[in-house]
Coordinates of C-alpha atoms in Angstrom, one line a residue:
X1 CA 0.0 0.0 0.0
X2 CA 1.2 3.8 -0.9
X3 CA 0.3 7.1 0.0
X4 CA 0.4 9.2 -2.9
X5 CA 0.8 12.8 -2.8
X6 CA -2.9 14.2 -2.7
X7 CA -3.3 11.8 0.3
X8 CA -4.8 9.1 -2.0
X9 CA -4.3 5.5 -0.4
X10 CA -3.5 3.2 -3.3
X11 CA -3.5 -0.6 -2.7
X12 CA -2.5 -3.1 -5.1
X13 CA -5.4 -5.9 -6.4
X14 CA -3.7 -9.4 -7.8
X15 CA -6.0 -10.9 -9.9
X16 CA -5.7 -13.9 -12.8
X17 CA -5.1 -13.2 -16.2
X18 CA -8.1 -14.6 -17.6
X19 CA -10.4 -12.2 -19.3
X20 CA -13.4 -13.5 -16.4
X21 CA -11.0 -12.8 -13.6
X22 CA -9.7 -9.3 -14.7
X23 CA -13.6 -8.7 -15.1
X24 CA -14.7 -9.5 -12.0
X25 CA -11.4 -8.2 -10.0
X26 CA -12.4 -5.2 -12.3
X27 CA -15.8 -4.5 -10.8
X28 CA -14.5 -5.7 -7.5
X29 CA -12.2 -2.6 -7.5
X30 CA -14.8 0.1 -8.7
X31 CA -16.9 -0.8 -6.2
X32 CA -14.1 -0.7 -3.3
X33 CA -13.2 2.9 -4.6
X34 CA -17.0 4.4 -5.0
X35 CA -17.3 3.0 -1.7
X36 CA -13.9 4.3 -0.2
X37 CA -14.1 7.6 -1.7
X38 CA -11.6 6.7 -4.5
X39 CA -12.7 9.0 -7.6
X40 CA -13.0 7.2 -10.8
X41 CA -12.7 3.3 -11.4
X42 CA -9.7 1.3 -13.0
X43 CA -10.0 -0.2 -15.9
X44 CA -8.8 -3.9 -16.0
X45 CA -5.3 -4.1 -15.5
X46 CA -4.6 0.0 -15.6
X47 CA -4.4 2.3 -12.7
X48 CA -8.0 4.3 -11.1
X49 CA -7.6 7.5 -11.7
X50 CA -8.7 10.6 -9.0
X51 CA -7.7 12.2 -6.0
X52 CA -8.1 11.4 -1.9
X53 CA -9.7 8.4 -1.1
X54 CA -8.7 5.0 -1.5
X55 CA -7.7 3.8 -4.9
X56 CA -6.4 0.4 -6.8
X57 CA -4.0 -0.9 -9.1
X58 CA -5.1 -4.3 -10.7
X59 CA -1.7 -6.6 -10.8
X60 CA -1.9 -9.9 -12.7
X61 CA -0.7 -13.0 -10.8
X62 CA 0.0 -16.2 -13.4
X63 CA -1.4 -18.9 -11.5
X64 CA -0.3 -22.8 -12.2
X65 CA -3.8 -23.5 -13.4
X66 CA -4.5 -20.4 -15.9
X67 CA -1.7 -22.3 -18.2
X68 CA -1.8 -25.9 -17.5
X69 CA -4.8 -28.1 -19.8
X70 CA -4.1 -31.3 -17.1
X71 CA -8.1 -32.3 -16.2
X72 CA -8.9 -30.6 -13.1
X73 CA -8.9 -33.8 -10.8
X74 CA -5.9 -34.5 -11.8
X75 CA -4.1 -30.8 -10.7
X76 CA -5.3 -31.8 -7.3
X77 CA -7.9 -29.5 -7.6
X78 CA -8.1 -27.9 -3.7
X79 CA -6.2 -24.7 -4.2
X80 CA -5.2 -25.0 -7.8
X81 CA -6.1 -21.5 -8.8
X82 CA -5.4 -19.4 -5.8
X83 CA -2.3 -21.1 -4.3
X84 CA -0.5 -18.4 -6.2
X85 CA -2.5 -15.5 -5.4
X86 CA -2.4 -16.3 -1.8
X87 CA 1.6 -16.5 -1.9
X88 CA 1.3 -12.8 -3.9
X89 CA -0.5 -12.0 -0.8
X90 CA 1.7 -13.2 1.9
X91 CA 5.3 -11.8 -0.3
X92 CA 3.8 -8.2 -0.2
X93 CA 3.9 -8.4 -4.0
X94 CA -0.6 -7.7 -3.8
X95 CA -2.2 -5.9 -1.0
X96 CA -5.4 -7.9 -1.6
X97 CA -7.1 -10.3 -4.0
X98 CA -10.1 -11.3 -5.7
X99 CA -11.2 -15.1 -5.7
X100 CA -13.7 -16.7 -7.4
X101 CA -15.0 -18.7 -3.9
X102 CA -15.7 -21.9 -5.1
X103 CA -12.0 -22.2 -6.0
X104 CA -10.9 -21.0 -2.2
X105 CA -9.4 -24.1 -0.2
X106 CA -11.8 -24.3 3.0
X107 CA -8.7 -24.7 5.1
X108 CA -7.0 -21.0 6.6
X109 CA -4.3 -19.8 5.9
X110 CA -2.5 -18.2 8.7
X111 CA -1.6 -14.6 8.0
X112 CA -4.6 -14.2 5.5
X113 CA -8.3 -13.4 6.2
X114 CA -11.5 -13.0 4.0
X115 CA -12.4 -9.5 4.3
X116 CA -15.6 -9.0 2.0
X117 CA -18.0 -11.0 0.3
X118 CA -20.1 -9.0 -2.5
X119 CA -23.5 -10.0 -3.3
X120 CA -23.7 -13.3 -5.0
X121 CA -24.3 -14.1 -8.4
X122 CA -27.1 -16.8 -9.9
X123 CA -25.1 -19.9 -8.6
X124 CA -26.7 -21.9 -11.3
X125 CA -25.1 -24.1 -13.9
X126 CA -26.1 -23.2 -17.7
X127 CA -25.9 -25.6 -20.6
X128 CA -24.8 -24.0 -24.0
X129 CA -26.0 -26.5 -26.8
X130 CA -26.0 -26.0 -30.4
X131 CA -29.2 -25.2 -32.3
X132 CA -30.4 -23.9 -28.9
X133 CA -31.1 -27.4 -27.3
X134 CA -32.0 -28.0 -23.9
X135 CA -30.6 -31.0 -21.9
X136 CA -33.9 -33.2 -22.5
X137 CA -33.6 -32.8 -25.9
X138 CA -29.6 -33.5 -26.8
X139 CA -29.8 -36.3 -28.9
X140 CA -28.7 -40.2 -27.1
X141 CA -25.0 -40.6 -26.7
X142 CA -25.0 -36.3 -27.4
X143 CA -21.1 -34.9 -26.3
X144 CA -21.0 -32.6 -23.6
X145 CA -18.2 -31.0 -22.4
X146 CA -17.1 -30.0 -18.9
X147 CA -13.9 -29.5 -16.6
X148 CA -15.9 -30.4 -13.4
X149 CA -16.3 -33.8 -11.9
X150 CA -19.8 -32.4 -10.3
X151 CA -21.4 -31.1 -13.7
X152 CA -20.1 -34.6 -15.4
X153 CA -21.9 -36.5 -12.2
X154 CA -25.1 -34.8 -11.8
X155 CA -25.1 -34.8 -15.8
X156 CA -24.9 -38.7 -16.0
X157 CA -27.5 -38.8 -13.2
X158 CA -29.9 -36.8 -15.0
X159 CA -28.9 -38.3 -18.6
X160 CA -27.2 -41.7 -18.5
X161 CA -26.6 -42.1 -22.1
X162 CA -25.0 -38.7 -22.4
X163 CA -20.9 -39.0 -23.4
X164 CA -19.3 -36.4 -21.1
X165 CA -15.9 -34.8 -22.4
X166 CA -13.2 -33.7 -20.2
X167 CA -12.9 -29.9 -20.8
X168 CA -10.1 -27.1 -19.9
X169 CA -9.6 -24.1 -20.9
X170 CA -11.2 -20.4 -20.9
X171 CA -14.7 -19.4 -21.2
X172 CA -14.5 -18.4 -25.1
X173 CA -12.2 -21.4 -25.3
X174 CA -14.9 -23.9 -24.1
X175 CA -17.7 -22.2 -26.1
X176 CA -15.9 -22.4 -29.3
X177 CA -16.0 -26.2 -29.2
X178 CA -20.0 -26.0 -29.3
X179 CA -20.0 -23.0 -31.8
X180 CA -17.7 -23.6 -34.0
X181 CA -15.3 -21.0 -33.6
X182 CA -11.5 -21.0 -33.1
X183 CA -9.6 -19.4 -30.6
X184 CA -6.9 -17.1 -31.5
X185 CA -3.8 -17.8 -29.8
X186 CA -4.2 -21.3 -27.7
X187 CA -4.6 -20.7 -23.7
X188 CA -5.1 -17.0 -23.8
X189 CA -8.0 -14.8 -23.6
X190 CA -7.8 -13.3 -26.6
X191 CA -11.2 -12.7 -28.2
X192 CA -12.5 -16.0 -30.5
X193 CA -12.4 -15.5 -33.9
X194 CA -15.2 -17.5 -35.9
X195 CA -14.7 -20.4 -38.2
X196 CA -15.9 -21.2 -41.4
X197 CA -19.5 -21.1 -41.8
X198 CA -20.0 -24.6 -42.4
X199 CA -17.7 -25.4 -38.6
X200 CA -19.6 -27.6 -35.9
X201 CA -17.5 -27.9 -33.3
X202 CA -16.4 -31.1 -31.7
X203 CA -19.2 -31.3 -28.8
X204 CA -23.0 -30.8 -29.0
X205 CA -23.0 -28.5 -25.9
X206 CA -20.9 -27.5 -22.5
X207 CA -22.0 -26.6 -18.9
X208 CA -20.9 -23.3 -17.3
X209 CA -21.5 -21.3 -14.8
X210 CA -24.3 -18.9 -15.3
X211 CA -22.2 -16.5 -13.2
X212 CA -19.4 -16.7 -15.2
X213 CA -21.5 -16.3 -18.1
X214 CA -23.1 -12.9 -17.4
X215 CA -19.9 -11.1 -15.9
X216 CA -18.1 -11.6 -19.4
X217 CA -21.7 -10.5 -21.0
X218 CA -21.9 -14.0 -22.7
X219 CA -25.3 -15.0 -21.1
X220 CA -26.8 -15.3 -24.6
X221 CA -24.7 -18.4 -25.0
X222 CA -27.1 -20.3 -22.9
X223 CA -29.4 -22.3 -24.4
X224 CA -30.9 -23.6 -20.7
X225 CA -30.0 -22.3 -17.3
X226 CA -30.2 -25.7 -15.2
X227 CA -32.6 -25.6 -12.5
X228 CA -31.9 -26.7 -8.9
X229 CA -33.5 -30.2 -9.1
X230 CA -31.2 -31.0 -12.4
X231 CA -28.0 -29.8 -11.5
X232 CA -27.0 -28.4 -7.6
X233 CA -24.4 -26.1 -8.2
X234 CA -20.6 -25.9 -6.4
X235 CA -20.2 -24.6 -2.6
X236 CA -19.9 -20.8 -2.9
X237 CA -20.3 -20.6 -6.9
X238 CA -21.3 -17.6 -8.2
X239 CA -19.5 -15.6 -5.1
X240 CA -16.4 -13.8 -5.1
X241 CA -14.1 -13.2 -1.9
X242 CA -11.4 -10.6 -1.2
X243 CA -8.8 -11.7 0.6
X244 CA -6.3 -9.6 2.7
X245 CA -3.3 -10.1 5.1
X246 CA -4.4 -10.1 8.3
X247 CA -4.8 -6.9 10.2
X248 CA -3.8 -4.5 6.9
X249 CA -4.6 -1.6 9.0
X250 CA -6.3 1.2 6.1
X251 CA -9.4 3.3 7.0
X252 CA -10.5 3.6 3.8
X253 CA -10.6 0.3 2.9
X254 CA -12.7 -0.7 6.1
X255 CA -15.5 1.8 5.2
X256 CA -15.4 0.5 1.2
X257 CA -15.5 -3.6 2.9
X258 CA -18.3 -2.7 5.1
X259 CA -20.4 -0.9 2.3
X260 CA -19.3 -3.9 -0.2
X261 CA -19.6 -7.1 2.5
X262 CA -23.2 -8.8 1.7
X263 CA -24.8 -10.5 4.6
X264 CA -27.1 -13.4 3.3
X265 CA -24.2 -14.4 0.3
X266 CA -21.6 -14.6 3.2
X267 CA -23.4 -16.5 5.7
X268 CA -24.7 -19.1 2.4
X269 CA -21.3 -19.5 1.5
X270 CA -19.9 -19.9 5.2
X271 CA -22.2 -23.0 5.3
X272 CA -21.7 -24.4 1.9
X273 CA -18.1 -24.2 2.7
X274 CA -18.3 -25.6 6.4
X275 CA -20.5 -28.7 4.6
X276 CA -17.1 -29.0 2.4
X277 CA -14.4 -29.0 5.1
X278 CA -16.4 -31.5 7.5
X279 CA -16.7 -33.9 4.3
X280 CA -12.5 -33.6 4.1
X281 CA -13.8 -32.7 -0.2
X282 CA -11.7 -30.6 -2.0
X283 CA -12.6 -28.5 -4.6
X284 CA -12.8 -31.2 -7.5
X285 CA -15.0 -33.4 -5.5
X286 CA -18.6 -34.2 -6.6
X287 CA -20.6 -32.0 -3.9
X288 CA -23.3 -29.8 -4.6
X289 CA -24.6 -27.6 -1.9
X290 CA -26.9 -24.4 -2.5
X291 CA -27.8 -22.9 1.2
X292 CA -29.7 -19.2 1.2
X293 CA -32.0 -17.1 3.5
X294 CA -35.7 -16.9 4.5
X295 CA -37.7 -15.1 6.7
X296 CA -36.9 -12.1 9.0
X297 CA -38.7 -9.6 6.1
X298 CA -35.8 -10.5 3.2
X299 CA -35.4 -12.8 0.5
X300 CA -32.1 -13.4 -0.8
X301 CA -32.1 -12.4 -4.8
X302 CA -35.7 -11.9 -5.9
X303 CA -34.4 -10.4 -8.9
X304 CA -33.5 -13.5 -10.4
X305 CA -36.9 -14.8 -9.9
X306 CA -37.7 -14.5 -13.7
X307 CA -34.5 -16.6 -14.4
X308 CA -36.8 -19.9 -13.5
X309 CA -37.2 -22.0 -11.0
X310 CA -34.8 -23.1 -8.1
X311 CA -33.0 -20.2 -7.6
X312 CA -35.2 -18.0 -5.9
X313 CA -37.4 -21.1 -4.0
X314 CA -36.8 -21.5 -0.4
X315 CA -38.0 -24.9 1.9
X316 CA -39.1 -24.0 5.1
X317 CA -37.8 -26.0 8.1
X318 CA -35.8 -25.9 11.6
X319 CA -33.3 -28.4 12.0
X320 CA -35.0 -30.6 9.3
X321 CA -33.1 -33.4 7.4
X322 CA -34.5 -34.9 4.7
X323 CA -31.9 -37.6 3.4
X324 CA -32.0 -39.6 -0.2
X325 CA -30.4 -41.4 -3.1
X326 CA -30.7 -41.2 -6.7
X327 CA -30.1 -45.2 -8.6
X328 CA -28.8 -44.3 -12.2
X329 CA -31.5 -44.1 -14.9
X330 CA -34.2 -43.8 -12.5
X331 CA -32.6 -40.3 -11.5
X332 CA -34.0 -39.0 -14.3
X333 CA -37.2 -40.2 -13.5
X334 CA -37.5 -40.2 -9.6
X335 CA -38.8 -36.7 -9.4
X336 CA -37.4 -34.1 -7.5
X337 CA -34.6 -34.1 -4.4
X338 CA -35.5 -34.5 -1.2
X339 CA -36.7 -31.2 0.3
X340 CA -37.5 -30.1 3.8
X341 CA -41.0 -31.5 5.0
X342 CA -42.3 -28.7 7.9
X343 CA -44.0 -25.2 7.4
X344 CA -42.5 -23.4 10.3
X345 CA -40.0 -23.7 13.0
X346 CA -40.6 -24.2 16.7
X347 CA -39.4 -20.2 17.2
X348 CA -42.1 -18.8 14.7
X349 CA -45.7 -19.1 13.4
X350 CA -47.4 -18.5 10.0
X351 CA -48.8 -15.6 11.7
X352 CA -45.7 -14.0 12.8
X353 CA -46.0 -10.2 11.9
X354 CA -41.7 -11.0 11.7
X355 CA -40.5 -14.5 10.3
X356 CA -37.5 -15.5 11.8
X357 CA -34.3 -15.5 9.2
X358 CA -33.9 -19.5 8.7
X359 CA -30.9 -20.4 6.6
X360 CA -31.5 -23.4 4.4
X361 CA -29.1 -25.6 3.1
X362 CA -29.7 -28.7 0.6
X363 CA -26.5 -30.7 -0.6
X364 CA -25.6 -33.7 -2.5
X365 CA -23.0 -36.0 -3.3
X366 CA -22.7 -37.8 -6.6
X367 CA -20.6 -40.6 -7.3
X368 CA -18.5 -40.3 -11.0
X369 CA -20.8 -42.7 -13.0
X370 CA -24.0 -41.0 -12.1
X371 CA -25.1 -43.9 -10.5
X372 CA -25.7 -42.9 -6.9
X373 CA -26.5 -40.0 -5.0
X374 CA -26.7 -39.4 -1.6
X375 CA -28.6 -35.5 -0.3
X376 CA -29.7 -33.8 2.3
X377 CA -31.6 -31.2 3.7
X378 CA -31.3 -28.7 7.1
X379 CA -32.2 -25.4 8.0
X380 CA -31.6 -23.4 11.5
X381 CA -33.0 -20.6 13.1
X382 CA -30.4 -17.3 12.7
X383 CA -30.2 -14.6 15.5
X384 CA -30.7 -11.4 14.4
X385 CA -27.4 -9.5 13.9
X386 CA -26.1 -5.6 13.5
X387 CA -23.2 -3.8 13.5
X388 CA -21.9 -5.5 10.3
X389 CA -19.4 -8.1 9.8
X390 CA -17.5 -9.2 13.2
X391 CA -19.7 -7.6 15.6
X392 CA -21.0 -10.2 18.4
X393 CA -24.5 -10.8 16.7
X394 CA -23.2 -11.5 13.0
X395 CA -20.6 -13.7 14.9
X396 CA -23.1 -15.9 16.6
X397 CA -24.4 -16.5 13.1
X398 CA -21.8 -17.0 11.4
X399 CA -21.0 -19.5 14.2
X400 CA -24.8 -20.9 13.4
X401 CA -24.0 -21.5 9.2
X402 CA -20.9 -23.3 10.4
X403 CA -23.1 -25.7 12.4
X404 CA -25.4 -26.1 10.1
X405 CA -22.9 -26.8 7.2
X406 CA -21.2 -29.3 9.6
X407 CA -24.6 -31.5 10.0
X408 CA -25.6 -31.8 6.8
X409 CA -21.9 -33.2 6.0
X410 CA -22.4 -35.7 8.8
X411 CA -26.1 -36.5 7.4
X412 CA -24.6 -37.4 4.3
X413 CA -21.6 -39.1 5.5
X414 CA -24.3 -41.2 8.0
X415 CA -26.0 -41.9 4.8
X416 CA -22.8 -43.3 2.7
X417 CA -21.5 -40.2 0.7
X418 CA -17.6 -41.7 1.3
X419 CA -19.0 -45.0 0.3
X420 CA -20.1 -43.9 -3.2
X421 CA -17.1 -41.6 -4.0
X422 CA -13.5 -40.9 -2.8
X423 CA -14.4 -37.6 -1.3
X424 CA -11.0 -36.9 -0.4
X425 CA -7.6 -38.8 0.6
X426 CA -7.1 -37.4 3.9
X427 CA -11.2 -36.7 4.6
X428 CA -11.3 -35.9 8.4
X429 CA -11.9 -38.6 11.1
X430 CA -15.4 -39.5 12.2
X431 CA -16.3 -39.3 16.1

């Protein structure tokens, strides 16, 4: 961090290379500075502009994974993408980064804290088919393409006779195999250039994140944004989370955290994640967990209501599991997953002129083949909080998402999750 002349505080912000990251670091930054007083925004990768305040520099970090087309699972997959960023971090090189969460190892890393967690993104996964198909109507034996054990699992569980296609690469990269368009310059993010007319591609469709999607302003590439019951998306996809040294003592950049820091994305993702670390699953690992808030006069992201349905739909519950399994072709006939089975908890009524806030959480596990499938359903009461992140009220429920994330791992684990899948190699030891 500098002081520059006018009294401007300028901090440094590591980020990827990829053309998703820089966007997202990007918008991470202009919102830090509108909300630190910083003057105009940066543009990716140049220096914000303006005087007083708090502004940011954008620093690229080449990480291991940006460059190496090794399938996912077998990079090792917890930490693949951030490993590098966090050592930026620690070697004073950065003053803070941005992380897509879902990549974030759930274990800490002493010396570094999560500082802010913006509002979340659509979490959901989005097929992009040619001809505009949707996933029930891709042809038998149809190629679909993905880099994620989770999307190939919950694929095969939903369609059996689908062939799924180990897929790396950047967003552009991945599309151009549907679309038939090549990519300029192998493994970078420069723009796609298209193909002859007559190109189809090697692959019928891929699966992205919607999130991803929209922030590169490539959401018209979707031809069907999976619902909730076809595909449960990663722990913490769709959020980001900037990441600090611990105790990085700038004014300015507490007031632009505290303004940026959303409440309901960070206490989803603090059980999502919790779920993940009592499993022992790293990031590769085929668990899908979705957790969000009801109740207490707020629902999380009503704007993305009109997406369809799942994202926006709560289940009402206190403490209530629901537990079951999927058998191969019958997944795609069995109906929906389990959801939670009582109106109101034991602290509320229907006619509560107040709801309590109730965090939900619903997760599954999917072994490789499709095959099985092991999920769950909780939800707890919250206690009200105020006084933003770290105060005593949003630490008890933070301390309440963590307790929550940690039972539905041991529901599932009670139920066989580590008996349909290797979770992890060094998953933690059962009590």
């Amino acid at each position: 961090m500098t002081t520059t002349g006018t009294g401007s505080q300028r901090l440094r912000l590591g980020t990827r290379g990829s053309r998703l990251a820089l966007t997202q670091s990007g918008q991470v930054a202009e919102a830090l500075m509108a909300a630190g007083g910083g003057g105009a925004a940066a543009a990716a990768g140049k220096a914000s502009e303006g005087s007083g305040g708090l502004g940011i520099d954008l620093v690229t970090v080449r990480t291991d994974g940006d460059g190496d087309r090794t399938p996912l699972r077998q990079l090792g997959g917890v930490g693949v993408f951030a490993a590098r960023l966090r050592h930026a971090l620690l070697d004073g090189e950065v003053d803070l980064v941005v992380h897509s969460f879902k990549d974030l190892p759930t274990q800490p890393v002493e010396g570094l804290e999560v500082i802010c967690v913006p509002a979340r993104e659509d979490p959901r996964d989005a097929l992009c088919a040619r001809d505009g198909l949707t996933l029930a109507d891709l042809p038998e034996g149809a190629r679909v393409g993905t880099g994620s054990p989770r999307r190939a699992a919950q694929l095969l569980a939903a369609r059996p006779d689908l062939e799924v296609v180990d897929l790396r690469g950047n967003v552009p990269t991945r599309l151009a195999r549907v679309r038939g368009l090549e990519v300029v310059g192998v493994g970078t993010d420069e723009p796609v250039a298209p193909s002859r007319a007559d190109a189809a591609g090697d692959l019928d469709a891929v699966v992205l994140a919607l999130s991803g999607l929209r922030r590169l302003g490539l959401e018209h590439c979707a031809s069907e944004v999976l619902d909730l019951e076809t595909m449960l998306p990663a722990p913490a996809q769709g959020a980001l989370a900037v990441e600090t040294r611990t105790g990085e003592d700038s004014a300015e950049l507490a007031r632009a955290v505290a303004a940026l820091d959303d409440e309901p994305t960070r206490l989803a993702v603090t059980a999502e994640r919790a779920l993940m670390a009592r499993l022992g699953a790293g990031c590769a690992a085929p668990v899908g967990a979705w957790a969000h808030l009801r109740g207490g006069g707020q629902e999380q992201r009503e704007e993305h209501a009109e997406h369809g349905t799942g994202w926006n739909e709560g289940f009402r519950g206190d403490d209530t599991a629901v537990t079951g399994g999927r058998q191969g072709a019958g997944a795609a006939n069995g109906g929906p997953r389990p959801v939670g089975v009582s109106e109101v908890g034991p602290h509320g009524s229907a006619a509560s002129c107040r709801s309590p806030r109730v965090l939900v959480l619903r997760a599954v596990v999917t072994s490789l083949d499709g095959g099985q499938e092991v999920g769950c359903e909780l939800s707890t009461e919250l206690p009200e909080t105020s006084g933003g992140p770290g105060t005593p009220g949003d630490t008890a429920a933070v301390r309440a998402a963590e307790a929550l994330g940690a039972r539905a791992a041991e529901v599932l684990l009670d139920d066989g999750a580590d008996q349909i899948v290797d979770l992890h190699a060094n998953k933690p030891r059962r009590d």
